[in-house]
PDB file of C-alpha atoms in Angstrom:
ATOM      1  CA  GLY A1364      51.874 -23.882  67.553  1.00 72.00           C
ATOM      2  CA  GLN A1365      48.306 -23.690  66.394  1.00 84.00           C
ATOM      3  CA  ASN A1366      46.719 -26.786  64.994  1.00 91.00           C
ATOM      4  CA  ILE A1367      43.357 -27.853  63.647  1.00 95.00           C
ATOM      5  CA  ASP A1368      42.722 -31.519  62.862  1.00 96.00           C
ATOM      6  CA  GLN A1369      39.996 -32.921  60.649  1.00 97.00           C
ATOM      7  CA  PRO A1370      39.762 -36.278  58.883  1.00 97.00           C
ATOM      8  CA  THR A1371      40.987 -35.996  55.314  1.00 96.00           C
ATOM      9  CA  GLU A1372      38.120 -37.907  53.740  1.00 97.00           C
ATOM     10  CA  MET A1373      34.879 -39.583  54.744  1.00 98.00           C
ATOM     11  CA  THR A1374      32.342 -41.660  52.830  1.00 98.00           C
ATOM     12  CA  ALA A1375      28.643 -41.949  53.643  1.00 98.00           C
ATOM     13  CA  THR A1376      25.461 -43.215  52.036  1.00 97.00           C
ATOM     14  CA  GLU A1377      22.641 -41.101  50.692  1.00 97.00           C
ATOM     15  CA  GLY A1378      19.912 -40.712  53.307  1.00 97.00           C
ATOM     16  CA  ALA A1379      22.232 -41.537  56.209  1.00 98.00           C
ATOM     17  CA  ILE A1380      23.789 -39.368  58.938  1.00 98.00           C
ATOM     18  CA  VAL A1381      27.450 -38.378  59.104  1.00 98.00           C
ATOM     19  CA  GLN A1382      29.486 -36.611  61.776  1.00 98.00           C
ATOM     20  CA  ILE A1383      32.598 -34.670  60.798  1.00 98.00           C
ATOM     21  CA  ASN A1384      34.924 -33.967  63.709  1.00 98.00           C
ATOM     22  CA  CYS A1385      37.288 -31.082  64.270  1.00 98.00           C
ATOM     23  CA  THR A1386      39.780 -30.805  67.121  1.00 98.00           C
ATOM     24  CA  TYR A1387      41.801 -27.691  67.717  1.00 97.00           C
ATOM     25  CA  GLN A1388      44.757 -26.411  69.704  1.00 95.00           C
ATOM     26  CA  THR A1389      45.002 -22.656  69.340  1.00 91.00           C
ATOM     27  CA  SER A1390      46.243 -19.668  71.278  1.00 88.00           C
ATOM     28  CA  GLY A1391      42.912 -18.610  72.698  1.00 91.00           C
ATOM     29  CA  PHE A1392      39.453 -19.164  71.312  1.00 94.00           C
ATOM     30  CA  ASN A1393      36.874 -16.709  70.055  1.00 95.00           C
ATOM     31  CA  GLY A1394      34.617 -18.951  68.041  1.00 96.00           C
ATOM     32  CA  LEU A1395      34.570 -21.728  65.473  1.00 97.00           C
ATOM     33  CA  PHE A1396      33.243 -21.684  61.917  1.00 97.00           C
ATOM     34  CA  TRP A1397      32.184 -24.423  59.554  1.00 98.00           C
ATOM     35  CA  TYR A1398      32.215 -23.754  55.820  1.00 98.00           C
ATOM     36  CA  GLN A1399      31.168 -25.926  52.899  1.00 98.00           C
ATOM     37  CA  GLN A1400      33.185 -25.977  49.694  1.00 97.00           C
ATOM     38  CA  HIS A1401      32.059 -27.793  46.567  1.00 97.00           C
ATOM     39  CA  ALA A1402      34.823 -28.849  44.195  1.00 95.00           C
ATOM     40  CA  GLY A1403      36.043 -25.922  42.133  1.00 93.00           C
ATOM     41  CA  GLU A1404      33.923 -23.426  44.035  1.00 96.00           C
ATOM     42  CA  ALA A1405      34.288 -20.923  46.854  1.00 96.00           C
ATOM     43  CA  PRO A1406      33.760 -21.787  50.527  1.00 97.00           C
ATOM     44  CA  THR A1407      30.318 -20.832  51.841  1.00 97.00           C
ATOM     45  CA  PHE A1408      29.305 -20.251  55.454  1.00 97.00           C
ATOM     46  CA  LEU A1409      27.476 -22.999  57.341  1.00 97.00           C
ATOM     47  CA  SER A1410      27.704 -22.202  61.049  1.00 97.00           C
ATOM     48  CA  TYR A1411      29.428 -20.296  63.818  1.00 97.00           C
ATOM     49  CA  ASN A1412      29.688 -21.522  67.420  1.00 97.00           C
ATOM     50  CA  VAL A1413      31.127 -19.578  70.312  1.00 96.00           C
ATOM     51  CA  LEU A1414      29.289 -21.190  73.232  1.00 96.00           C
ATOM     52  CA  ASP A1415      29.237 -24.861  74.195  1.00 97.00           C
ATOM     53  CA  GLY A1416      26.397 -26.954  72.910  1.00 97.00           C
ATOM     54  CA  LEU A1417      24.516 -27.960  69.820  1.00 97.00           C
ATOM     55  CA  GLU A1418      23.094 -25.562  67.272  1.00 95.00           C
ATOM     56  CA  GLU A1419      20.675 -26.963  64.740  1.00 95.00           C
ATOM     57  CA  LYS A1420      20.011 -25.456  61.351  1.00 92.00           C
ATOM     58  CA  GLY A1421      17.812 -27.655  59.197  1.00 94.00           C
ATOM     59  CA  ARG A1422      19.644 -30.838  58.199  1.00 97.00           C
ATOM     60  CA  PHE A1423      22.933 -29.472  59.540  1.00 97.00           C
ATOM     61  CA  SER A1424      23.906 -29.158  63.213  1.00 97.00           C
ATOM     62  CA  SER A1425      27.140 -27.997  64.795  1.00 98.00           C
ATOM     63  CA  PHE A1426      28.411 -28.869  68.255  1.00 98.00           C
ATOM     64  CA  LEU A1427      31.116 -27.234  70.343  1.00 98.00           C
ATOM     65  CA  SER A1428      32.969 -28.233  73.513  1.00 98.00           C
ATOM     66  CA  ARG A1429      35.482 -25.549  74.415  1.00 96.00           C
ATOM     67  CA  SER A1430      36.911 -27.536  77.337  1.00 95.00           C
ATOM     68  CA  LYS A1431      37.753 -30.422  74.997  1.00 96.00           C
ATOM     69  CA  GLY A1432      38.842 -28.276  72.047  1.00 96.00           C
ATOM     70  CA  TYR A1433      36.353 -30.157  69.925  1.00 97.00           C
ATOM     71  CA  SER A1434      33.594 -29.522  67.462  1.00 98.00           C
ATOM     72  CA  TYR A1435      31.581 -31.600  65.051  1.00 98.00           C
ATOM     73  CA  LEU A1436      29.311 -30.981  62.129  1.00 98.00           C
ATOM     74  CA  LEU A1437      26.360 -33.352  61.859  1.00 98.00           C
ATOM     75  CA  LEU A1438      24.669 -33.811  58.510  1.00 98.00           C
ATOM     76  CA  LYS A1439      21.335 -35.652  58.456  1.00 97.00           C
ATOM     77  CA  GLU A1440      19.328 -37.133  55.568  1.00 97.00           C
ATOM     78  CA  LEU A1441      22.346 -36.932  53.316  1.00 98.00           C
ATOM     79  CA  GLN A1442      21.790 -35.881  49.739  1.00 97.00           C
ATOM     80  CA  MET A1443      24.122 -36.256  46.780  1.00 97.00           C
ATOM     81  CA  LYS A1444      24.555 -32.482  46.719  1.00 97.00           C
ATOM     82  CA  ASP A1445      26.191 -32.688  50.168  1.00 98.00           C
ATOM     83  CA  SER A1446      29.290 -34.146  48.509  1.00 98.00           C
ATOM     84  CA  ALA A1447      31.804 -31.401  49.234  1.00 98.00           C
ATOM     85  CA  SER A1448      34.680 -30.465  51.495  1.00 97.00           C
ATOM     86  CA  TYR A1449      33.849 -29.175  54.957  1.00 98.00           C
ATOM     87  CA  LEU A1450      36.261 -26.673  56.460  1.00 98.00           C
ATOM     88  CA  CYS A1451      36.657 -26.011  60.178  1.00 97.00           C
ATOM     89  CA  ALA A1452      38.164 -22.659  61.208  1.00 96.00           C
ATOM     90  CA  VAL A1453      38.909 -21.284  64.673  1.00 96.00           C
ATOM     91  CA  VAL A1454      39.145 -17.621  65.691  1.00 94.00           C
ATOM     92  CA  ASP A1455      42.219 -17.336  67.918  1.00 91.00           C
ATOM     93  CA  SER A1456      43.106 -14.858  70.660  1.00 90.00           C
ATOM     94  CA  ASN A1457      44.238 -12.309  68.049  1.00 86.00           C
ATOM     95  CA  TYR A1458      40.911 -12.659  66.251  1.00 87.00           C
ATOM     96  CA  GLN A1459      42.674 -14.332  63.325  1.00 88.00           C
ATOM     97  CA  LEU A1460      41.022 -17.265  61.543  1.00 91.00           C
ATOM     98  CA  ILE A1461      42.997 -20.511  61.644  1.00 92.00           C
ATOM     99  CA  TRP A1462      41.797 -22.977  59.003  1.00 95.00           C
ATOM    100  CA  GLY A1463      41.830 -26.744  59.012  1.00 95.00           C
ATOM    101  CA  ALA A1464      42.733 -28.580  55.796  1.00 95.00           C
ATOM    102  CA  GLY A1465      39.127 -29.681  55.329  1.00 96.00           C
ATOM    103  CA  THR A1466      37.286 -32.992  55.171  1.00 98.00           C
ATOM    104  CA  LYS A1467      36.225 -34.286  51.776  1.00 97.00           C
ATOM    105  CA  LEU A1468      32.830 -35.963  52.113  1.00 98.00           C
ATOM    106  CA  ILE A1469      31.834 -38.474  49.455  1.00 98.00           C
ATOM    107  CA  ILE A1470      28.174 -39.471  49.276  1.00 98.00           C
ATOM    108  CA  LYS A1471      27.336 -42.791  47.649  1.00 96.00           C
ATOM    109  CA  PRO A1472      23.888 -43.739  46.395  1.00 94.00           C
TER     110      PRO A1472
ATOM    111  CA  ILE B1040      24.049  -7.901  43.548  1.00 57.00           C
ATOM    112  CA  ALA B1041      27.218  -9.753  42.564  1.00 71.00           C
ATOM    113  CA  GLY B1042      28.843 -10.060  46.000  1.00 93.00           C
ATOM    114  CA  ILE B1043      32.523 -10.567  45.297  1.00 97.00           C
ATOM    115  CA  THR B1044      34.004 -10.888  41.858  1.00 96.00           C
ATOM    116  CA  GLN B1045      37.524 -11.959  40.964  1.00 98.00           C
ATOM    117  CA  ALA B1046      39.431 -11.734  37.714  1.00 97.00           C
ATOM    118  CA  PRO B1047      40.812 -13.523  35.899  1.00 98.00           C
ATOM    119  CA  THR B1048      39.124 -16.895  36.473  1.00 97.00           C
ATOM    120  CA  SER B1049      42.329 -18.651  35.566  1.00 97.00           C
ATOM    121  CA  GLN B1050      45.754 -17.727  34.260  1.00 97.00           C
ATOM    122  CA  ILE B1051      48.918 -19.429  33.112  1.00 97.00           C
ATOM    123  CA  LEU B1052      51.946 -17.247  33.767  1.00 96.00           C
ATOM    124  CA  ALA B1053      55.629 -17.519  32.965  1.00 97.00           C
ATOM    125  CA  ALA B1054      57.979 -17.371  35.936  1.00 97.00           C
ATOM    126  CA  GLY B1055      59.370 -13.915  36.518  1.00 97.00           C
ATOM    127  CA  ARG B1056      56.325 -12.115  35.140  1.00 97.00           C
ATOM    128  CA  ARG B1057      54.305  -9.620  37.132  1.00 97.00           C
ATOM    129  CA  MET B1058      50.631 -10.375  37.708  1.00 97.00           C
ATOM    130  CA  THR B1059      47.747  -8.616  39.424  1.00 98.00           C
ATOM    131  CA  LEU B1060      44.701 -10.511  40.593  1.00 98.00           C
ATOM    132  CA  ARG B1061      41.629  -8.335  40.902  1.00 98.00           C
ATOM    133  CA  CYS B1062      38.946  -8.462  43.558  1.00 98.00           C
ATOM    134  CA  THR B1063      35.860  -6.271  43.864  1.00 98.00           C
ATOM    135  CA  GLN B1064      33.007  -6.427  46.361  1.00 97.00           C
ATOM    136  CA  ASP B1065      29.718  -4.546  46.334  1.00 96.00           C
ATOM    137  CA  MET B1066      28.600  -5.324  49.896  1.00 95.00           C
ATOM    138  CA  ARG B1067      30.291  -2.251  51.430  1.00 95.00           C
ATOM    139  CA  HIS B1068      32.267  -4.540  53.702  1.00 96.00           C
ATOM    140  CA  ASN B1069      35.110  -2.941  55.612  1.00 96.00           C
ATOM    141  CA  ALA B1070      37.424  -5.940  55.748  1.00 96.00           C
ATOM    142  CA  MET B1071      38.898  -7.867  52.820  1.00 97.00           C
ATOM    143  CA  TYR B1072      41.267 -10.806  52.618  1.00 97.00           C
ATOM    144  CA  TRP B1073      43.413 -12.758  50.185  1.00 98.00           C
ATOM    145  CA  TYR B1074      43.934 -16.489  50.703  1.00 97.00           C
ATOM    146  CA  ARG B1075      45.685 -19.193  48.798  1.00 98.00           C
ATOM    147  CA  GLN B1076      44.435 -22.762  48.830  1.00 97.00           C
ATOM    148  CA  ASP B1077      46.732 -25.689  48.045  1.00 95.00           C
ATOM    149  CA  LEU B1078      45.864 -29.362  48.025  1.00 89.00           C
ATOM    150  CA  GLY B1079      46.090 -30.898  51.475  1.00 84.00           C
ATOM    151  CA  LEU B1080      46.527 -27.561  53.191  1.00 87.00           C
ATOM    152  CA  GLY B1081      44.012 -25.252  54.788  1.00 86.00           C
ATOM    153  CA  LEU B1082      43.304 -21.798  53.468  1.00 94.00           C
ATOM    154  CA  ARG B1083      46.333 -19.628  54.197  1.00 95.00           C
ATOM    155  CA  LEU B1084      45.993 -15.896  54.651  1.00 95.00           C
ATOM    156  CA  ILE B1085      48.299 -13.831  52.445  1.00 97.00           C
ATOM    157  CA  HIS B1086      47.259 -10.247  53.234  1.00 97.00           C
ATOM    158  CA  TYR B1087      44.266  -8.535  54.726  1.00 96.00           C
ATOM    159  CA  SER B1088      42.743  -5.086  55.049  1.00 96.00           C
ATOM    160  CA  ASN B1089      40.464  -4.089  57.920  1.00 94.00           C
ATOM    161  CA  THR B1090      39.437  -0.842  56.277  1.00 95.00           C
ATOM    162  CA  ALA B1091      40.192   1.234  53.195  1.00 95.00           C
ATOM    163  CA  GLY B1092      43.694   2.695  53.367  1.00 95.00           C
ATOM    164  CA  THR B1093      45.127   0.015  55.664  1.00 96.00           C
ATOM    165  CA  THR B1094      46.643  -3.395  54.970  1.00 97.00           C
ATOM    166  CA  GLY B1095      48.325  -6.115  57.002  1.00 95.00           C
ATOM    167  CA  LYS B1096      50.405  -9.227  56.463  1.00 95.00           C
ATOM    168  CA  GLY B1097      48.978 -12.671  56.926  1.00 93.00           C
ATOM    169  CA  GLU B1098      50.624 -16.054  57.317  1.00 91.00           C
ATOM    170  CA  VAL B1099      52.307 -16.207  53.885  1.00 96.00           C
ATOM    171  CA  PRO B1100      52.895 -12.651  52.599  1.00 97.00           C
ATOM    172  CA  ASP B1101      56.300 -13.075  50.912  1.00 97.00           C
ATOM    173  CA  GLY B1102      56.238 -12.405  47.175  1.00 97.00           C
ATOM    174  CA  TYR B1103      52.846 -10.693  47.313  1.00 98.00           C
ATOM    175  CA  SER B1104      51.669  -7.125  47.792  1.00 98.00           C
ATOM    176  CA  VAL B1105      48.239  -5.527  48.146  1.00 98.00           C
ATOM    177  CA  SER B1106      46.657  -2.093  48.194  1.00 97.00           C
ATOM    178  CA  ARG B1107      43.284  -0.820  49.396  1.00 97.00           C
ATOM    179  CA  ALA B1108      42.626   2.522  47.784  1.00 97.00           C
ATOM    180  CA  ASN B1109      38.862   2.293  48.323  1.00 96.00           C
ATOM    181  CA  THR B1110      36.272   0.101  50.040  1.00 96.00           C
ATOM    182  CA  ASP B1111      35.381  -2.010  47.022  1.00 97.00           C
ATOM    183  CA  ASP B1112      38.701  -3.074  45.498  1.00 98.00           C
ATOM    184  CA  PHE B1113      41.544  -5.145  46.888  1.00 98.00           C
ATOM    185  CA  PRO B1114      44.065  -6.190  44.199  1.00 98.00           C
ATOM    186  CA  LEU B1115      46.815  -8.720  44.873  1.00 98.00           C
ATOM    187  CA  THR B1116      50.098  -8.347  42.979  1.00 98.00           C
ATOM    188  CA  LEU B1117      52.793 -10.917  42.375  1.00 98.00           C
ATOM    189  CA  ALA B1118      55.855  -8.820  41.531  1.00 95.00           C
ATOM    190  CA  SER B1119      57.882 -11.667  40.008  1.00 97.00           C
ATOM    191  CA  ALA B1120      55.967 -14.936  39.899  1.00 97.00           C
ATOM    192  CA  VAL B1121      57.603 -18.226  40.905  1.00 97.00           C
ATOM    193  CA  PRO B1122      56.308 -21.801  40.404  1.00 97.00           C
ATOM    194  CA  SER B1123      55.590 -22.165  44.153  1.00 97.00           C
ATOM    195  CA  GLN B1124      52.925 -19.508  43.730  1.00 98.00           C
ATOM    196  CA  THR B1125      50.871 -21.904  41.644  1.00 98.00           C
ATOM    197  CA  SER B1126      47.642 -22.127  43.616  1.00 98.00           C
ATOM    198  CA  VAL B1127      43.996 -21.195  43.782  1.00 97.00           C
ATOM    199  CA  TYR B1128      43.572 -17.685  45.152  1.00 98.00           C
ATOM    200  CA  PHE B1129      40.423 -16.625  46.967  1.00 98.00           C
ATOM    201  CA  CYS B1130      39.429 -13.126  47.889  1.00 98.00           C
ATOM    202  CA  ALA B1131      36.992 -12.705  50.780  1.00 97.00           C
ATOM    203  CA  SER B1132      35.281  -9.923  52.661  1.00 97.00           C
ATOM    204  CA  SER B1133      33.514  -9.427  55.975  1.00 96.00           C
ATOM    205  CA  SER B1134      31.587  -6.562  57.473  1.00 94.00           C
ATOM    206  CA  SER B1135      34.417  -5.864  59.908  1.00 89.00           C
ATOM    207  CA  GLY B1136      37.882  -7.243  60.564  1.00 82.00           C
ATOM    208  CA  GLY B1137      37.024  -8.592  64.001  1.00 81.00           C
ATOM    209  CA  GLY B1138      37.550 -12.217  63.017  1.00 84.00           C
ATOM    210  CA  THR B1139      34.156 -13.328  64.286  1.00 90.00           C
ATOM    211  CA  ASP B1140      32.259 -11.969  61.293  1.00 93.00           C
ATOM    212  CA  THR B1141      31.328 -14.342  58.509  1.00 94.00           C
ATOM    213  CA  GLN B1142      33.637 -14.128  55.535  1.00 96.00           C
ATOM    214  CA  TYR B1143      32.169 -14.190  52.047  1.00 96.00           C
ATOM    215  CA  PHE B1144      34.365 -15.600  49.309  1.00 97.00           C
ATOM    216  CA  GLY B1145      34.806 -14.795  45.663  1.00 97.00           C
ATOM    217  CA  PRO B1146      34.834 -17.576  43.046  1.00 97.00           C
ATOM    218  CA  GLY B1147      38.630 -17.831  43.023  1.00 97.00           C
ATOM    219  CA  THR B1148      41.465 -17.461  40.525  1.00 98.00           C
ATOM    220  CA  ARG B1149      43.370 -20.544  39.471  1.00 97.00           C
ATOM    221  CA  LEU B1150      46.961 -19.491  38.794  1.00 98.00           C
ATOM    222  CA  THR B1151      49.634 -21.656  37.240  1.00 98.00           C
ATOM    223  CA  VAL B1152      53.222 -20.398  37.154  1.00 98.00           C
ATOM    224  CA  LEU B1153      55.510 -22.243  34.767  1.00 96.00           C
TER     225      LEU B1153
END
């Protein structure tokens, strides 16, 4: 079966750095998305990786290792507004999106 | 530009009633999707449409139907609601149905079936 694993919840301190991991086992791979979802709101796009390596976008970076079935989202200089759920989603061989359950990130002052 | 709108924002429905959730996008996207989101579970695809006039079944299609008469609208109908359909429903769209295009989500409809 297809499976995406993320930690259920993480806590970090304002101003710090946090890494949210995502491991996947899917039938094929055609890319990996990260979305941010604030409580009670819609998911919004953060990043898309299809090649191995690190992609940096301001305070947020996303890393992919296809051989390990692994990705992480790195958030730097954490702000209170970064408190949200972070969703990992993989595009499988049928070009369908398979979603993880999400990681709830709590930022403490 | 509104992006994607959904209506209603929330609804409480008696079991057995019929309900249509509305979704409209103004981005001229070809592909549209309906998801449900339940606590502890990832987004689950109910139905999708890669272009006007075509629809397909997702992971959890039972009890739901959709239509795509034009590019902008993609309504989701619950023919006879059951309590297990209590969920938050998100409509999304992407420029194409290729899977690698970014999906843009509506604000969601919170549905409670009693």
